[in-house]
């Protein structure tokens, strides 16, 4: 089964994991935050859809 991975910040679909990162939300620990390479470089803010925590890290 294949999951579509999209960047949490810009909604870009990630076709591979190169340069991207994913981690559990540091606040609620339930939602997985995904960031693409360009969002990491630009330090684009992300917002957790579950608890609305936002941050650059
Ligand atoms: Zn992105
Ligand atoms: Zn959260």
PDB file of N, CA and C and ligand atoms in Angstrom:
ATOM      1  N   UNK A   1       0.853  -1.199   0.000  1.00  0.00           N
ATOM      2  CA  UNK A   1       0.000   0.000   0.000  1.00  0.00           C
ATOM      3  C   UNK A   1       0.886   1.245   0.000  1.00  0.00           C
ATOM      4  N   UNK A   2       0.504   2.170  -0.860  1.00  0.00           N
ATOM      5  CA  UNK A   2       1.336   3.358  -1.008  1.00  0.00           C
ATOM      6  C   UNK A   2       0.624   4.597  -0.496  1.00  0.00           C
ATOM      7  N   UNK A   3       1.261   5.272   0.385  1.00  0.00           N
ATOM      8  CA  UNK A   3       0.681   6.516   0.891  1.00  0.00           C
ATOM      9  C   UNK A   3       1.236   7.699   0.128  1.00  0.00           C
ATOM     10  N   UNK A   4       0.356   8.618  -0.182  1.00  0.00           N
ATOM     11  CA  UNK A   4       0.827   9.856  -0.778  1.00  0.00           C
ATOM     12  C   UNK A   4       1.375  10.746   0.319  1.00  0.00           C
ATOM     13  N   UNK A   5       2.578  11.188   0.121  1.00  0.00           N
ATOM     14  CA  UNK A   5       3.199  12.054   1.110  1.00  0.00           C
ATOM     15  C   UNK A   5       3.199  13.472   0.576  1.00  0.00           C
ATOM     16  N   UNK A   6       2.576  14.366   1.291  1.00  0.00           N
ATOM     17  CA  UNK A   6       2.568  15.761   0.865  1.00  0.00           C
ATOM     18  C   UNK A   6       3.180  16.634   1.951  1.00  0.00           C
ATOM     19  N   UNK A   7       3.864  17.661   1.499  1.00  0.00           N
ATOM     20  CA  UNK A   7       4.470  18.615   2.416  1.00  0.00           C
ATOM     21  C   UNK A   7       3.380  19.322   3.223  1.00  0.00           C
ATOM     22  N   UNK A   8       3.559  19.365   4.540  1.00  0.00           N
ATOM     23  CA  UNK A   8       2.565  19.993   5.397  1.00  0.00           C
ATOM     24  C   UNK A   8       2.457  21.493   5.123  1.00  0.00           C
ATOM     25  N   UNK A   9       3.560  22.098   4.735  1.00  0.00           N
ATOM     26  CA  UNK A   9       3.561  23.543   4.527  1.00  0.00           C
ATOM     27  C   UNK A   9       2.999  23.947   3.165  1.00  0.00           C
ATOM     28  N   UNK A  10       3.514  23.378   2.090  1.00  0.00           N
ATOM     29  CA  UNK A  10       3.156  23.850   0.751  1.00  0.00           C
ATOM     30  C   UNK A  10       2.289  22.871  -0.020  1.00  0.00           C
ATOM     31  N   UNK A  11       2.021  21.710   0.552  1.00  0.00           N
ATOM     32  CA  UNK A  11       1.159  20.690  -0.049  1.00  0.00           C
ATOM     33  C   UNK A  11       1.745  20.068  -1.314  1.00  0.00           C
ATOM     34  N   UNK A  12       3.005  20.294  -1.530  1.00  0.00           N
ATOM     35  CA  UNK A  12       3.643  19.662  -2.675  1.00  0.00           C
ATOM     36  C   UNK A  12       3.723  18.161  -2.434  1.00  0.00           C
ATOM     37  N   UNK A  13       3.469  17.412  -3.463  1.00  0.00           N
ATOM     38  CA  UNK A  13       3.549  15.966  -3.317  1.00  0.00           C
ATOM     39  C   UNK A  13       4.994  15.530  -3.428  1.00  0.00           C
ATOM     40  N   UNK A  14       5.419  14.741  -2.482  1.00  0.00           N
ATOM     41  CA  UNK A  14       6.799  14.281  -2.475  1.00  0.00           C
ATOM     42  C   UNK A  14       6.853  12.903  -3.107  1.00  0.00           C
ATOM     43  N   UNK A  15       7.595  12.809  -4.185  1.00  0.00           N
ATOM     44  CA  UNK A  15       7.684  11.528  -4.868  1.00  0.00           C
ATOM     45  C   UNK A  15       8.821  10.685  -4.328  1.00  0.00           C
ATOM     46  N   UNK A  16       9.744  11.334  -3.665  1.00  0.00           N
ATOM     47  CA  UNK A  16      10.771  10.573  -2.960  1.00  0.00           C
ATOM     48  C   UNK A  16      11.134  11.342  -1.690  1.00  0.00           C
ATOM     49  N   UNK A  17      11.947  10.752  -0.873  1.00  0.00           N
ATOM     50  CA  UNK A  17      12.247  11.369   0.415  1.00  0.00           C
ATOM     51  C   UNK A  17      13.498  12.219   0.392  1.00  0.00           C
ATOM     52  N   UNK A  18      14.032  12.434  -0.800  1.00  0.00           N
ATOM     53  CA  UNK A  18      15.289  13.157  -0.866  1.00  0.00           C
ATOM     54  C   UNK A  18      15.138  14.591  -0.361  1.00  0.00           C
ATOM     55  N   UNK A  19      15.871  14.926   0.664  1.00  0.00           N
ATOM     56  CA  UNK A  19      15.861  16.295   1.185  1.00  0.00           C
ATOM     57  C   UNK A  19      14.664  16.635   2.046  1.00  0.00           C
ATOM     58  N   UNK A  20      13.706  15.728   2.109  1.00  0.00           N
ATOM     59  CA  UNK A  20      12.528  16.030   2.915  1.00  0.00           C
ATOM     60  C   UNK A  20      12.678  15.398   4.297  1.00  0.00           C
ATOM     61  N   UNK A  21      11.822  15.839   5.192  1.00  0.00           N
ATOM     62  CA  UNK A  21      11.877  15.273   6.533  1.00  0.00           C
ATOM     63  C   UNK A  21      10.462  15.086   7.042  1.00  0.00           C
ATOM     64  N   UNK A  22      10.292  14.140   7.911  1.00  0.00           N
ATOM     65  CA  UNK A  22       8.996  14.017   8.579  1.00  0.00           C
ATOM     66  C   UNK A  22       9.215  13.644  10.026  1.00  0.00           C
ATOM     67  N   UNK A  23       8.340  14.184  10.833  1.00  0.00           N
ATOM     68  CA  UNK A  23       8.468  13.956  12.273  1.00  0.00           C
ATOM     69  C   UNK A  23       7.113  14.166  12.906  1.00  0.00           C
ATOM     70  N   UNK A  24       6.926  13.591  14.063  1.00  0.00           N
ATOM     71  CA  UNK A  24       5.664  13.775  14.770  1.00  0.00           C
ATOM     72  C   UNK A  24       5.592  15.190  15.330  1.00  0.00           C
ATOM     73  N   UNK A  25       4.398  15.721  15.331  1.00  0.00           N
ATOM     74  CA  UNK A  25       4.166  17.047  15.898  1.00  0.00           C
ATOM     75  C   UNK A  25       4.742  17.117  17.309  1.00  0.00           C
ATOM     76  N   UNK A  26       5.583  18.119  17.590  1.00  0.00           N
ATOM     77  CA  UNK A  26       6.226  18.192  18.909  1.00  0.00           C
ATOM     78  C   UNK A  26       5.241  18.497  20.034  1.00  0.00           C
ATOM     79  N   UNK A  27       4.079  18.985  19.695  1.00  0.00           N
ATOM     80  CA  UNK A  27       3.116  19.311  20.739  1.00  0.00           C
ATOM     81  C   UNK A  27       2.171  18.152  21.049  1.00  0.00           C
ATOM     82  N   UNK A  28       1.441  17.698  20.013  1.00  0.00           N
ATOM     83  CA  UNK A  28       0.450  16.649  20.281  1.00  0.00           C
ATOM     84  C   UNK A  28       1.001  15.247  20.030  1.00  0.00           C
ATOM     85  N   UNK A  29       2.086  15.162  19.255  1.00  0.00           N
ATOM     86  CA  UNK A  29       2.701  13.867  19.018  1.00  0.00           C
ATOM     87  C   UNK A  29       1.846  12.907  18.209  1.00  0.00           C
ATOM     88  N   UNK A  30       0.795  13.398  17.603  1.00  0.00           N
ATOM     89  CA  UNK A  30      -0.119  12.512  16.881  1.00  0.00           C
ATOM     90  C   UNK A  30      -0.054  12.692  15.380  1.00  0.00           C
ATOM     91  N   UNK A  31       0.121  13.915  14.951  1.00  0.00           N
ATOM     92  CA  UNK A  31       0.138  14.139  13.515  1.00  0.00           C
ATOM     93  C   UNK A  31       1.572  14.176  13.011  1.00  0.00           C
ATOM     94  N   UNK A  32       1.771  13.552  11.867  1.00  0.00           N
ATOM     95  CA  UNK A  32       3.104  13.547  11.302  1.00  0.00           C
ATOM     96  C   UNK A  32       3.289  14.762  10.396  1.00  0.00           C
ATOM     97  N   UNK A  33       4.251  15.569  10.724  1.00  0.00           N
ATOM     98  CA  UNK A  33       4.575  16.764   9.948  1.00  0.00           C
ATOM     99  C   UNK A  33       5.557  16.371   8.854  1.00  0.00           C
ATOM    100  N   UNK A  34       5.275  16.802   7.651  1.00  0.00           N
ATOM    101  CA  UNK A  34       6.158  16.515   6.522  1.00  0.00           C
ATOM    102  C   UNK A  34       6.636  17.831   5.931  1.00  0.00           C
ATOM    103  N   UNK A  35       7.922  17.903   5.693  1.00  0.00           N
ATOM    104  CA  UNK A  35       8.455  19.127   5.101  1.00  0.00           C
ATOM    105  C   UNK A  35       9.338  18.768   3.911  1.00  0.00           C
ATOM    106  N   UNK A  36       9.089  19.465   2.804  1.00  0.00           N
ATOM    107  CA  UNK A  36       9.886  19.196   1.624  1.00  0.00           C
ATOM    108  C   UNK A  36      11.218  19.954   1.713  1.00  0.00           C
ATOM    109  N   UNK A  37      12.061  19.671   0.771  1.00  0.00           N
ATOM    110  CA  UNK A  37      13.400  20.254   0.815  1.00  0.00           C
ATOM    111  C   UNK A  37      13.363  21.780   0.779  1.00  0.00           C
ATOM    112  N   UNK A  38      12.535  22.334  -0.114  1.00  0.00           N
ATOM    113  CA  UNK A  38      12.527  23.787  -0.246  1.00  0.00           C
ATOM    114  C   UNK A  38      11.944  24.447   0.998  1.00  0.00           C
ATOM    115  N   UNK A  39      10.944  23.836   1.605  1.00  0.00           N
ATOM    116  CA  UNK A  39      10.384  24.409   2.825  1.00  0.00           C
ATOM    117  C   UNK A  39      11.391  24.351   3.977  1.00  0.00           C
ATOM    118  N   UNK A  40      12.197  23.335   3.998  1.00  0.00           N
ATOM    119  CA  UNK A  40      13.246  23.273   5.020  1.00  0.00           C
ATOM    120  C   UNK A  40      14.258  24.382   4.806  1.00  0.00           C
ATOM    121  N   UNK A  41      14.651  24.568   3.551  1.00  0.00           N
ATOM    122  CA  UNK A  41      15.658  25.587   3.260  1.00  0.00           C
ATOM    123  C   UNK A  41      15.148  26.979   3.558  1.00  0.00           C
ATOM    124  N   UNK A  42      13.870  27.209   3.236  1.00  0.00           N
ATOM    125  CA  UNK A  42      13.284  28.538   3.429  1.00  0.00           C
ATOM    126  C   UNK A  42      12.720  28.719   4.830  1.00  0.00           C
ATOM    127  N   UNK A  43      12.751  27.647   5.623  1.00  0.00           N
ATOM    128  CA  UNK A  43      12.178  27.668   6.967  1.00  0.00           C
ATOM    129  C   UNK A  43      10.722  28.128   6.953  1.00  0.00           C
ATOM    130  N   UNK A  44       9.982  27.598   5.981  1.00  0.00           N
ATOM    131  CA  UNK A  44       8.559  27.901   5.882  1.00  0.00           C
ATOM    132  C   UNK A  44       7.827  27.348   7.101  1.00  0.00           C
ATOM    133  N   UNK A  45       6.917  28.125   7.625  1.00  0.00           N
ATOM    134  CA  UNK A  45       6.186  27.674   8.798  1.00  0.00           C
ATOM    135  C   UNK A  45       5.235  26.541   8.438  1.00  0.00           C
ATOM    136  N   UNK A  46       5.059  25.643   9.380  1.00  0.00           N
ATOM    137  CA  UNK A  46       4.061  24.591   9.224  1.00  0.00           C
ATOM    138  C   UNK A  46       3.064  24.716  10.365  1.00  0.00           C
ATOM    139  N   UNK A  47       1.894  24.187  10.163  1.00  0.00           N
ATOM    140  CA  UNK A  47       0.886  24.166  11.209  1.00  0.00           C
ATOM    141  C   UNK A  47       0.317  22.764  11.332  1.00  0.00           C
ATOM    142  N   UNK A  48       0.310  22.254  12.536  1.00  0.00           N
ATOM    143  CA  UNK A  48      -0.259  20.935  12.768  1.00  0.00           C
ATOM    144  C   UNK A  48      -1.776  21.015  12.605  1.00  0.00           C
ATOM    145  N   UNK A  49      -2.366  20.175  11.753  1.00  0.00           N
ATOM    146  CA  UNK A  49      -3.815  20.215  11.549  1.00  0.00           C
ATOM    147  C   UNK A  49      -4.600  19.758  12.772  1.00  0.00           C
ATOM    148  N   UNK A  50      -3.959  19.040  13.650  1.00  0.00           N
ATOM    149  CA  UNK A  50      -4.655  18.529  14.829  1.00  0.00           C
ATOM    150  C   UNK A  50      -4.711  19.553  15.956  1.00  0.00           C
ATOM    151  N   UNK A  51      -3.569  20.103  16.316  1.00  0.00           N
ATOM    152  CA  UNK A  51      -3.529  20.968  17.496  1.00  0.00           C
ATOM    153  C   UNK A  51      -3.161  22.402  17.155  1.00  0.00           C
ATOM    154  N   UNK A  52      -2.925  22.661  15.870  1.00  0.00           N
ATOM    155  CA  UNK A  52      -2.602  24.003  15.391  1.00  0.00           C
ATOM    156  C   UNK A  52      -1.294  24.552  15.921  1.00  0.00           C
ATOM    157  N   UNK A  53      -0.450  23.669  16.401  1.00  0.00           N
ATOM    158  CA  UNK A  53       0.899  24.078  16.733  1.00  0.00           C
ATOM    159  C   UNK A  53       1.600  24.469  15.449  1.00  0.00           C
ATOM    160  N   UNK A  54       2.325  25.582  15.486  1.00  0.00           N
ATOM    161  CA  UNK A  54       3.093  25.939  14.300  1.00  0.00           C
ATOM    162  C   UNK A  54       4.497  26.289  14.694  1.00  0.00           C
ATOM    163  N   UNK A  55       5.418  26.050  13.782  1.00  0.00           N
ATOM    164  CA  UNK A  55       6.794  26.334  14.096  1.00  0.00           C
ATOM    165  C   UNK A  55       7.696  26.040  12.923  1.00  0.00           C
ATOM    166  N   UNK A  56       8.893  26.482  13.026  1.00  0.00           N
ATOM    167  CA  UNK A  56       9.879  26.223  11.979  1.00  0.00           C
ATOM    168  C   UNK A  56      10.681  24.960  12.236  1.00  0.00           C
ATOM    169  N   UNK A  57      10.524  24.319  13.363  1.00  0.00           N
ATOM    170  CA  UNK A  57      11.348  23.160  13.683  1.00  0.00           C
ATOM    171  C   UNK A  57      10.557  21.849  13.635  1.00  0.00           C
TER     172      UNK A  57
HETATM  173 ZN1  LIG B   1       7.016  22.262   1.102  1.00  0.00          ZN
HETATM  174 ZN1  LIG B   2      -0.067  18.710  16.831  1.00  0.00          ZN
END
